[in-house]
Amino acid sequence: MKDGEVTLRFGGAAGDGIASMGETFAKVCSRSGLHVSEYNSYQSAIRGGHVWLQIRAGEKKMLSQGEYADILVPLNAQTMELHAPEVASGGVVIYNSEKLKIRDGLLKQGVRGLPVPATSTASKYGKNPIMQNVVALGGVIRLLNMNLDKLSGVLQDTFGNKAKAIVDANIGAATAGYDYVDKNFGSLNAKLNFTETSRPVMSGNQATGFGALAAGLKFYAAYPMTPASSILHWLVAYAPKFGTVVKQAEDELAVINMAIGAAHVGARSMVGTSGGGFALMTEAVGQASMSETPVVIVESQRAGPSTGLPTKTEQGDLWQAIGASQGDYPKVIIAPSNVRDCYYAAGEALNIAEKYQIPVIILVDLYLSEHIETIEADDINLSVPIERGVLAGPSNGNSYARYAVTETGVSPRAFPGEAGHEYVATTDEHDEKGIIVSDVLAGIPEHIETRRRQMEKRMSKMNYILKDIPPPRIWGPEDADITLVGWGSTMQVIKEAVLNLGEKGVKANQLHIKYLMPFHAKEVEETLKKSKRVLDVEANYTGQLAKLIRAETGFNIEHRLLKYDGEPFAPRQIVEKALEVTQHA
Amino acid sequence: MLDLNTYKVETKPDWCPGCGDFGVLNGVTKALAMLEIQPKNVLVVSGIGCSSNLPGFIKAYGFHSIHGRAVAVASGAKLANPELNVVVTGGDGDGYGIGMGHFVHAMRRNLDITYVVMNNQIYGLTTGQASPTSEKGHVTKSTPTGVIETPVNPIALALVTGATYVARGFSGDPNHMAEIIANGIKHKGFALVDVFSPCVTFNKKNTYEWFRERVYKLEEADHNTMNFEAAMRKAHEWGPKIPIGLFYKTERPTYEDEEPALKMGPLHKQPFPKAEDLKPILQTFF
Ligand SMILES: Cc1ncc(C[n+]2csc(CCOP(=O)(O)OP(=O)(O)O)c2C)c(N)n1
Ligand code: SF4
Ligand SMILES: [Mg+2]
């Protein structure tokens, strides 16, 4: 067990309550002053199957969920078989001795089994088998020398709006588990310092929803699709009170087109989906850009192709986002890198969308969307800036040109309901007033010119956006032996690898790219050219970022660590690859 | 009644001379004038097709969107600003083919939108392929041996899907059409106005003459517009006699009425959240 941190794993079948066990424990840790990072490995099954959740807690910011567990809580025999042999030396398996056995030779040397009669203990507090989880949680709290009151407090908050009997039963079961472990096993020698500093525990999707709401989101539409659905669930619970419509539509075509309609009349609009739904939306992404209607699209990637692995993570949609919709048109792709970043990316995306009247894609993935982690309380600024861009304002009686050619490419926006600005937004090519030049005017010299000017007007936005967004910066020592390159959700795990490499005496640094379109080609090229060795780390098969970097800069990243098995990176995997690259070169 | 010039724009319609869509443009314009709705309070949304060019020929706000998505765009606009009079105009391919899903769902939602479909039973803009309403046996560019499928019956479909105002017009009778469009706009809820709008270039079968010989007005036929079964029977009349006019009308709360977020008014008029109002949400994460 590493000083200052501990890793737990809960495993069972879908429907066993693994996710809420994880959430409860995460909150207990957070209220005890620890940081957590959690990852729930689940399946596309509602009942049965195999689900396991890992949670790493410690005094410092936990940059990943870690790899090997110190404490395993198996809720069924499959979990025991699959996970018990992986428990780290010095760790324990705490299990229901009335249901499970540890067969000889299953555990590594130095790993102990801790039998708890959880069925009979729990039965005193209710028939629901979930009570056994609560007994186990109570036991874990004792093993880690944590304060039982913190667990009771979280249970109280979770079930507080239910009958008092339910709260009491839960607290009773937790206490019984705590007492049993106290009497029979005592504590592990985990070296953890607890404090009274409590931090918010959030998933990426919750942060995205919250960030958007704080930034004045007025219309959100979605069609259920893992791993984006939890944005819908979160927003619908909180947003309508703030005068924000949250709409589940009939399909993703409706989702984005509704959002565009809402944006057209002045509501800040966003949609959420995964790769498959985004594929359906793409024609309308071009529509938003052509009609100059601001809209934000959250695309949470899961392992493709096609239906792929619906509950597994991947960064496989970068080129789908880049290539979405026909023709050349301005759009922005932002890939937030952690939960805190999700909160601000939502507001930033809404601002860029409205300022430049374009579609903005927030590219996240299942890992970032769904895993929960602690952030600092002051990480969340509730007064986020809201920028609506240039508006036409009241009419001065002159005729209004919705698509007036300007230096920045941005023309003042007017909204239906305003007198004197009546115009038609069009997806056909149009002149400054929105009159289409695609039919009887197409090919006429004057309108060949109109077309050229409108194309240039729209595309010129990209130059200004590039100046608005910060270029990526190296993190870590300038004179490193190796530079690890990545994008999006892998930022923290790569950072952990960089730190681990440092501990091993290998100087490493990190170049993490958040803005994929427009692209800071100059800065990226200069940085990479200075690097001694470059390793591209991505969760996809073809190295989609490396391909983009080559397209934008001509720089070919020679070394690649590509993962497409659906599971998130463990820091060790990155460290090992980096060691291989530095030693072979 | 407002002057029809209120809605006049410089752009001349680019339809073929004699196209039924001229009649619909007149019908929609006249309906707006009759209801005295100012151009600033109208949003005309369309998709793609000859018929979908219509918003460009009316002085009002408009959104000429992509093929099949007009109803979805209009639904979002109406949800965001229920004060607008939202009228969707488009073709049979746009609405009953590629956009069928949105059409059906908008009706069951009963958004207060008026949907005018210029049904010429053909794909005009793409030069004459079969449409979802082309009759069985119709020889078109894409069906040289005749259409094999049974046509969509938009009136019957609207009835079973929950539209609260279901009517049919004919471009050969723009005054009658204007009347039913105006009533559709006035009606609180989803109004479908399917219009026989002949494509004089690519549909040589369902012509003005063809319709003139067959259509009769429900208003003159002792039809009870509150009787669902009677409306359904009329919806299936197709042959020597084809009804136009109002088939069915009923009252049901609109989606906007029941949407909790709209209790405080149109979305764009609602204030952005204040930090202190967001604080209790932040607390839930601890
Ligand atoms: C996604 C997509 N598919 C196909 C087309 C080509 N297209 C344009 S209009 C049209 C059909 C138009 O028929 P209808 O809606 O009946 O309108 P009409 O021209 O008859 O008024 C088609 C297929 C398109 N623009 N977009
Ligand atoms: S092709 Fe047909 S539908 Fe299109 S404008 Fe000509 S007559 Fe009208
Ligand atoms: Mg047609």
GROMACS .gro file of N, CA, C and O in nm, chain B residues 69-161:
model
  372
  654ARG      N    1  -3.609   1.860  -4.222
  654ARG     CA    2  -3.592   1.898  -4.081
  654ARG      C    3  -3.672   2.022  -4.039
  654ARG      O    4  -3.656   2.072  -3.928
  655ALA      N    5  -3.754   2.072  -4.129
  655ALA     CA    6  -3.824   2.198  -4.099
  655ALA      C    7  -3.907   2.188  -3.971
  655ALA      O    8  -3.904   2.277  -3.886
  656VAL      N    9  -3.978   2.078  -3.955
  656VAL     CA   10  -4.066   2.066  -3.838
  656VAL      C   11  -3.983   2.062  -3.709
  656VAL      O   12  -4.024   2.119  -3.607
  657ALA      N   13  -3.867   1.999  -3.715
  657ALA     CA   14  -3.782   1.995  -3.595
  657ALA      C   15  -3.728   2.134  -3.563
  657ALA      O   16  -3.730   2.178  -3.447
  658VAL      N   17  -3.681   2.205  -3.665
  658VAL     CA   18  -3.631   2.341  -3.642
  658VAL      C   19  -3.743   2.429  -3.585
  658VAL      O   20  -3.725   2.502  -3.487
  659ALA      N   21  -3.860   2.415  -3.645
  659ALA     CA   22  -3.974   2.495  -3.600
  659ALA      C   23  -4.013   2.460  -3.456
  659ALA      O   24  -4.048   2.548  -3.377
  660SER      N   25  -4.004   2.332  -3.421
  660SER     CA   26  -4.040   2.290  -3.286
  660SER      C   27  -3.947   2.355  -3.183
  660SER      O   28  -3.992   2.403  -3.078
  661GLY      N   29  -3.817   2.356  -3.214
  661GLY     CA   30  -3.721   2.420  -3.124
  661GLY      C   31  -3.749   2.568  -3.111
  661GLY      O   32  -3.745   2.625  -3.001
  662ALA      N   33  -3.778   2.631  -3.224
  662ALA     CA   34  -3.805   2.776  -3.222
  662ALA      C   35  -3.930   2.806  -3.140
  662ALA      O   36  -3.932   2.900  -3.060
  663LYS      N   37  -4.032   2.725  -3.158
  663LYS     CA   38  -4.157   2.748  -3.085
  663LYS      C   39  -4.137   2.726  -2.936
  663LYS      O   40  -4.190   2.801  -2.853
  664LEU      N   41  -4.058   2.624  -2.900
  664LEU     CA   42  -4.032   2.598  -2.759
  664LEU      C   43  -3.954   2.713  -2.697
  664LEU      O   44  -3.972   2.747  -2.580
  665ALA      N   45  -3.865   2.770  -2.775
  665ALA     CA   46  -3.782   2.879  -2.720
  665ALA      C   47  -3.858   3.010  -2.715
  665ALA      O   48  -3.836   3.092  -2.628
  666ASN      N   49  -3.947   3.032  -2.810
  666ASN     CA   50  -4.026   3.154  -2.808
  666ASN      C   51  -4.171   3.128  -2.851
  666ASN      O   52  -4.209   3.148  -2.966
  667PRO      N   53  -4.254   3.086  -2.756
  667PRO     CA   54  -4.393   3.052  -2.788
  667PRO      C   55  -4.475   3.172  -2.832
  667PRO      O   56  -4.586   3.155  -2.883
  668GLU      N   57  -4.419   3.292  -2.818
  668GLU     CA   58  -4.495   3.411  -2.862
  668GLU      C   59  -4.497   3.425  -3.014
  668GLU      O   60  -4.576   3.499  -3.069
  669LEU      N   61  -4.405   3.354  -3.082
  669LEU     CA   62  -4.400   3.366  -3.228
  669LEU      C   63  -4.510   3.282  -3.292
  669LEU      O   64  -4.550   3.179  -3.240
  670ASN      N   65  -4.559   3.330  -3.406
  670ASN     CA   66  -4.648   3.249  -3.488
  670ASN      C   67  -4.560   3.167  -3.580
  670ASN      O   68  -4.496   3.221  -3.670
  671VAL      N   69  -4.554   3.039  -3.554
  671VAL     CA   70  -4.464   2.956  -3.632
  671VAL      C   71  -4.543   2.878  -3.738
  671VAL      O   72  -4.636   2.805  -3.706
  672VAL      N   73  -4.503   2.901  -3.862
  672VAL     CA   74  -4.568   2.834  -3.975
  672VAL      C   75  -4.461   2.756  -4.049
  672VAL      O   76  -4.355   2.811  -4.082
  673VAL      N   77  -4.485   2.628  -4.071
  673VAL     CA   78  -4.391   2.547  -4.148
  673VAL      C   79  -4.449   2.527  -4.287
  673VAL      O   80  -4.568   2.499  -4.302
  674THR      N   81  -4.366   2.546  -4.388
  674THR     CA   82  -4.413   2.526  -4.526
  674THR      C   83  -4.314   2.435  -4.595
  674THR      O   84  -4.193   2.452  -4.579
  675GLY      N   85  -4.363   2.337  -4.670
  675GLY     CA   86  -4.270   2.249  -4.740
  675GLY      C   87  -4.341   2.153  -4.830
  675GLY      O   88  -4.462   2.161  -4.850
  676GLY      N   89  -4.264   2.058  -4.882
  676GLY     CA   90  -4.319   1.964  -4.977
  676GLY      C   91  -4.357   1.831  -4.915
  676GLY      O   92  -4.332   1.806  -4.797
  677ASP      N   93  -4.418   1.747  -4.998
  677ASP     CA   94  -4.459   1.614  -4.953
  677ASP      C   95  -4.337   1.525  -4.931
  677ASP      O   96  -4.336   1.444  -4.838
  678GLY      N   97  -4.234   1.543  -5.011
  678GLY     CA   98  -4.112   1.464  -4.989
  678GLY      C   99  -4.047   1.508  -4.859
  678GLY      O  100  -4.006   1.426  -4.777
  679ASP      N  101  -4.040   1.637  -4.840
  679ASP     CA  102  -3.979   1.696  -4.723
  679ASP      C  103  -4.048   1.650  -4.594
  679ASP      O  104  -3.983   1.613  -4.497
  680GLY      N  105  -4.180   1.653  -4.595
  680GLY     CA  106  -4.255   1.628  -4.473
  680GLY      C  107  -4.300   1.484  -4.454
  680GLY      O  108  -4.300   1.432  -4.342
  681TYR      N  109  -4.338   1.418  -4.563
  681TYR     CA  110  -4.395   1.283  -4.549
  681TYR      C  111  -4.292   1.176  -4.586
  681TYR      O  112  -4.319   1.057  -4.572
  682GLY      N  113  -4.178   1.218  -4.640
  682GLY     CA  114  -4.073   1.123  -4.672
  682GLY      C  115  -3.962   1.136  -4.570
  682GLY      O  116  -3.972   1.086  -4.457
  683ILE      N  117  -3.861   1.212  -4.605
  683ILE     CA  118  -3.742   1.224  -4.521
  683ILE      C  119  -3.772   1.283  -4.383
  683ILE      O  120  -3.704   1.254  -4.285
  684GLY      N  121  -3.876   1.364  -4.373
  684GLY     CA  122  -3.906   1.429  -4.245
  684GLY      C  123  -4.022   1.365  -4.170
  684GLY      O  124  -4.072   1.422  -4.072
  685MET      N  125  -4.065   1.248  -4.212
  685MET     CA  126  -4.184   1.185  -4.154
  685MET      C  127  -4.178   1.173  -4.002
  685MET      O  128  -4.277   1.195  -3.933
  686GLY      N  129  -4.061   1.137  -3.951
  686GLY     CA  130  -4.049   1.117  -3.806
  686GLY      C  131  -4.086   1.243  -3.729
  686GLY      O  132  -4.163   1.239  -3.633
  687HIS      N  133  -4.034   1.355  -3.771
  687HIS     CA  134  -4.059   1.480  -3.699
  687HIS      C  135  -4.207   1.520  -3.709
  687HIS      O  136  -4.266   1.571  -3.615
  688PHE      N  137  -4.265   1.494  -3.827
  688PHE     CA  138  -4.405   1.526  -3.851
  688PHE      C  139  -4.493   1.454  -3.750
  688PHE      O  140  -4.574   1.515  -3.678
  689VAL      N  141  -4.472   1.323  -3.740
  689VAL     CA  142  -4.554   1.241  -3.649
  689VAL      C  143  -4.537   1.287  -3.504
  689VAL      O  144  -4.634   1.303  -3.430
  690HIS      N  145  -4.413   1.311  -3.465
  690HIS     CA  146  -4.390   1.347  -3.324
  690HIS      C  147  -4.439   1.488  -3.290
  690HIS      O  148  -4.483   1.513  -3.179
  691ALA      N  149  -4.431   1.576  -3.386
  691ALA     CA  150  -4.480   1.712  -3.360
  691ALA      C  151  -4.631   1.708  -3.335
  691ALA      O  152  -4.685   1.782  -3.252
  692MET      N  153  -4.699   1.620  -3.407
  692MET     CA  154  -4.845   1.613  -3.389
  692MET      C  155  -4.881   1.556  -3.253
  692MET      O  156  -4.971   1.605  -3.186
  693ARG      N  157  -4.809   1.451  -3.211
  693ARG     CA  158  -4.846   1.395  -3.081
  693ARG      C  159  -4.809   1.492  -2.969
  693ARG      O  160  -4.869   1.493  -2.863
  694ARG      N  161  -4.709   1.576  -2.995
  694ARG     CA  162  -4.672   1.677  -2.895
  694ARG      C  163  -4.775   1.791  -2.888
  694ARG      O  164  -4.781   1.864  -2.792
  695ASN      N  165  -4.843   1.809  -2.998
  695ASN     CA  166  -4.938   1.921  -3.009
  695ASN      C  167  -4.874   2.056  -2.980
  695ASN      O  168  -4.927   2.138  -2.906
  696LEU      N  169  -4.758   2.078  -3.041
  696LEU     CA  170  -4.701   2.213  -3.038
  696LEU      C  171  -4.793   2.305  -3.119
  696LEU      O  172  -4.855   2.263  -3.215
  697ASP      N  173  -4.799   2.429  -3.080
  697ASP     CA  174  -4.885   2.523  -3.151
  697ASP      C  175  -4.815   2.575  -3.277
  697ASP      O  176  -4.763   2.686  -3.281
  698ILE      N  177  -4.814   2.488  -3.378
  698ILE     CA  178  -4.746   2.517  -3.504
  698ILE      C  179  -4.846   2.489  -3.616
  698ILE      O  180  -4.928   2.399  -3.604
  699THR      N  181  -4.837   2.566  -3.724
  699THR     CA  182  -4.921   2.538  -3.840
  699THR      C  183  -4.831   2.484  -3.951
  699THR      O  184  -4.730   2.547  -3.985
  700TYR      N  185  -4.868   2.369  -4.002
  700TYR     CA  186  -4.783   2.303  -4.102
  700TYR      C  187  -4.858   2.296  -4.235
  700TYR      O  188  -4.959   2.226  -4.247
  701VAL      N  189  -4.808   2.371  -4.332
  701VAL     CA  190  -4.870   2.374  -4.464
  701VAL      C  191  -4.784   2.291  -4.560
  701VAL      O  192  -4.669   2.328  -4.587
  702VAL      N  193  -4.838   2.180  -4.606
  702VAL     CA  194  -4.761   2.093  -4.696
  702VAL      C  195  -4.810   2.111  -4.838
  702VAL      O  196  -4.929   2.092  -4.867
  703MET      N  197  -4.718   2.152  -4.925
  703MET     CA  198  -4.751   2.166  -5.066
  703MET      C  199  -4.733   2.028  -5.129
  703MET      O  200  -4.625   1.990  -5.171
  704ASN      N  201  -4.843   1.955  -5.129
  704ASN     CA  202  -4.841   1.814  -5.170
  704ASN      C  203  -4.867   1.805  -5.320
  704ASN      O  204  -4.981   1.816  -5.364
  705ASN      N  205  -4.758   1.785  -5.396
  705ASN     CA  206  -4.774   1.771  -5.541
  705ASN      C  207  -4.753   1.626  -5.585
  705ASN      O  208  -4.741   1.597  -5.703
  706GLN      N  209  -4.743   1.538  -5.487
  706GLN     CA  210  -4.729   1.394  -5.512
  706GLN      C  211  -4.609   1.361  -5.602
  706GLN      O  212  -4.612   1.264  -5.677
  707ILE      N  213  -4.507   1.444  -5.589
  707ILE     CA  214  -4.387   1.424  -5.672
  707ILE      C  215  -4.270   1.498  -5.608
  707ILE      O  216  -4.291   1.588  -5.527
  708TYR      N  217  -4.150   1.457  -5.641
  708TYR     CA  218  -4.031   1.534  -5.603
  708TYR      C  219  -4.004   1.632  -5.717
  708TYR      O  220  -3.957   1.593  -5.823
  709GLY      N  221  -4.039   1.757  -5.693
  709GLY     CA  222  -4.024   1.857  -5.797
  709GLY      C  223  -3.880   1.898  -5.819
  709GLY      O  224  -3.825   1.884  -5.928
  710LEU      N  225  -3.818   1.945  -5.714
  710LEU     CA  226  -3.683   2.004  -5.727
  710LEU      C  227  -3.582   1.906  -5.786
  710LEU      O  228  -3.491   1.945  -5.857
  711THR      N  229  -3.598   1.780  -5.755
  711THR     CA  230  -3.502   1.681  -5.806
  711THR      C  231  -3.550   1.622  -5.939
  711THR      O  232  -3.508   1.514  -5.979
  712THR      N  233  -3.642   1.689  -6.001
  712THR     CA  234  -3.688   1.666  -6.139
  712THR      C  235  -3.772   1.542  -6.162
  712THR      O  236  -3.756   1.472  -6.262
  713GLY      N  237  -3.862   1.516  -6.064
  713GLY     CA  238  -3.970   1.425  -6.099
  713GLY      C  239  -3.963   1.280  -6.058
  713GLY      O  240  -4.008   1.193  -6.132
  714GLN      N  241  -3.907   1.252  -5.940
  714GLN     CA  242  -3.914   1.114  -5.890
  714GLN      C  243  -4.042   1.095  -5.807
  714GLN      O  244  -4.108   1.191  -5.770
  715ALA      N  245  -4.072   0.969  -5.778
  715ALA     CA  246  -4.191   0.938  -5.698
  715ALA      C  247  -4.175   0.997  -5.559
  715ALA      O  248  -4.066   1.008  -5.506
  716SER      N  249  -4.287   1.034  -5.499
  716SER     CA  250  -4.287   1.084  -5.362
  716SER      C  251  -4.370   0.989  -5.277
  716SER      O  252  -4.438   0.901  -5.331
  717PRO      N  253  -4.370   1.008  -5.146
  717PRO     CA  254  -4.449   0.917  -5.061
  717PRO      C  255  -4.599   0.926  -5.087
  717PRO      O  256  -4.673   0.838  -5.045
  718THR      N  257  -4.643   1.033  -5.152
  718THR     CA  258  -4.786   1.043  -5.179
  718THR      C  259  -4.820   1.014  -5.326
  718THR      O  260  -4.935   1.027  -5.367
  719SER      N  261  -4.718   0.977  -5.404
  719SER     CA  262  -4.748   0.938  -5.544
  719SER      C  263  -4.842   0.817  -5.541
  719SER      O  264  -4.823   0.725  -5.462
  720GLU      N  265  -4.941   0.822  -5.631
  720GLU     CA  266  -5.039   0.713  -5.630
  720GLU      C  267  -4.980   0.584  -5.685
  720GLU      O  268  -4.886   0.585  -5.764
  721LYS      N  269  -5.038   0.474  -5.641
  721LYS     CA  270  -4.994   0.343  -5.689
  721LYS      C  271  -5.008   0.339  -5.842
  721LYS      O  272  -5.108   0.384  -5.896
  722GLY      N  273  -4.903   0.293  -5.906
  722GLY     CA  274  -4.907   0.285  -6.052
  722GLY      C  275  -4.852   0.408  -6.122
  722GLY      O  276  -4.828   0.405  -6.243
  723HIS      N  277  -4.830   0.517  -6.047
  723HIS     CA  278  -4.781   0.641  -6.108
  723HIS      C  279  -4.642   0.619  -6.170
  723HIS      O  280  -4.549   0.575  -6.102
  724VAL      N  281  -4.632   0.648  -6.298
  724VAL     CA  282  -4.503   0.635  -6.366
  724VAL      C  283  -4.425   0.766  -6.348
  724VAL      O  284  -4.472   0.873  -6.384
  725THR      N  285  -4.311   0.754  -6.284
  725THR     CA  286  -4.226   0.872  -6.263
  725THR      C  287  -4.085   0.836  -6.308
  725THR      O  288  -4.060   0.722  -6.347
  726LYS      N  289  -3.994   0.932  -6.296
  726LYS     CA  290  -3.856   0.908  -6.338
  726LYS      C  291  -3.792   0.792  -6.263
  726LYS      O  292  -3.708   0.721  -6.317
  727SER      N  293  -3.832   0.776  -6.138
  727SER     CA  294  -3.770   0.668  -6.058
  727SER      C  295  -3.856   0.543  -6.054
  727SER      O  296  -3.817   0.443  -5.994
  728THR      N  297  -3.975   0.550  -6.116
  728THR     CA  298  -4.063   0.432  -6.117
  728THR      C  299  -4.117   0.412  -6.258
  728THR      O  300  -4.236   0.432  -6.284
  729PRO      N  301  -4.029   0.373  -6.350
  729PRO     CA  302  -4.071   0.363  -6.491
  729PRO      C  303  -4.184   0.263  -6.514
  729PRO      O  304  -4.257   0.274  -6.612
  730THR      N  305  -4.200   0.168  -6.424
  730THR     CA  306  -4.310   0.073  -6.441
  730THR      C  307  -4.422   0.101  -6.340
  730THR      O  308  -4.509   0.016  -6.318
  731GLY      N  309  -4.418   0.216  -6.282
  731GLY     CA  310  -4.525   0.254  -6.189
  731GLY      C  311  -4.487   0.232  -6.044
  731GLY      O  312  -4.413   0.139  -6.013
  732VAL      N  313  -4.541   0.319  -5.957
  732VAL     CA  314  -4.515   0.306  -5.813
  732VAL      C  315  -4.579   0.177  -5.762
  732VAL      O  316  -4.692   0.145  -5.799
  733ILE      N  317  -4.507   0.105  -5.681
  733ILE     CA  318  -4.559  -0.021  -5.625
  733ILE      C  319  -4.618   0.000  -5.486
  733ILE      O  320  -4.712  -0.066  -5.446
  734GLU      N  321  -4.563   0.098  -5.413
  734GLU     CA  322  -4.608   0.119  -5.275
  734GLU      C  323  -4.743   0.188  -5.264
  734GLU      O  324  -4.784   0.260  -5.355
  735THR      N  325  -4.806   0.167  -5.151
  735THR     CA  326  -4.931   0.238  -5.121
  735THR      C  327  -4.895   0.379  -5.073
  735THR      O  328  -4.803   0.393  -4.991
  736PRO      N  329  -4.962   0.482  -5.120
  736PRO     CA  330  -4.924   0.617  -5.076
  736PRO      C  331  -4.955   0.642  -4.928
  736PRO      O  332  -5.046   0.581  -4.872
  737VAL      N  333  -4.879   0.733  -4.871
  737VAL     CA  334  -4.908   0.782  -4.736
  737VAL      C  335  -5.039   0.859  -4.741
  737VAL      O  336  -5.065   0.933  -4.836
  738ASN      N  337  -5.121   0.842  -4.638
  738ASN     CA  338  -5.244   0.920  -4.629
  738ASN      C  339  -5.223   1.023  -4.516
  738ASN      O  340  -5.244   0.993  -4.398
  739PRO      N  341  -5.180   1.143  -4.552
  739PRO     CA  342  -5.139   1.239  -4.447
  739PRO      C  343  -5.254   1.279  -4.354
  739PRO      O  344  -5.232   1.303  -4.236
  740ILE      N  345  -5.375   1.283  -4.409
  740ILE     CA  346  -5.489   1.325  -4.327
  740ILE      C  347  -5.518   1.218  -4.221
  740ILE      O  348  -5.528   1.247  -4.100
  741ALA      N  349  -5.525   1.092  -4.267
  741ALA     CA  350  -5.552   0.983  -4.172
  741ALA      C  351  -5.438   0.973  -4.070
  741ALA      O  352  -5.461   0.954  -3.951
  742LEU      N  353  -5.318   0.990  -4.119
  742LEU     CA  354  -5.202   0.982  -4.030
  742LEU      C  355  -5.208   1.091  -3.924
  742LEU      O  356  -5.183   1.066  -3.804
  743ALA      N  357  -5.242   1.212  -3.967
  743ALA     CA  358  -5.250   1.322  -3.871
  743ALA      C  359  -5.358   1.293  -3.767
  743ALA      O  360  -5.339   1.322  -3.648
  744LEU      N  361  -5.467   1.234  -3.812
  744LEU     CA  362  -5.576   1.204  -3.717
  744LEU      C  363  -5.530   1.104  -3.611
  744LEU      O  364  -5.548   1.127  -3.491
  745VAL      N  365  -5.467   0.995  -3.654
  745VAL     CA  366  -5.429   0.894  -3.555
  745VAL      C  367  -5.311   0.938  -3.470
  745VAL      O  368  -5.291   0.887  -3.361
  746THR      N  369  -5.237   1.034  -3.519
  746THR     CA  370  -5.117   1.073  -3.443
  746THR      C  371  -5.145   1.186  -3.346
  746THR      O  372  -5.058   1.224  -3.268
   0.00000   0.00000   0.00000
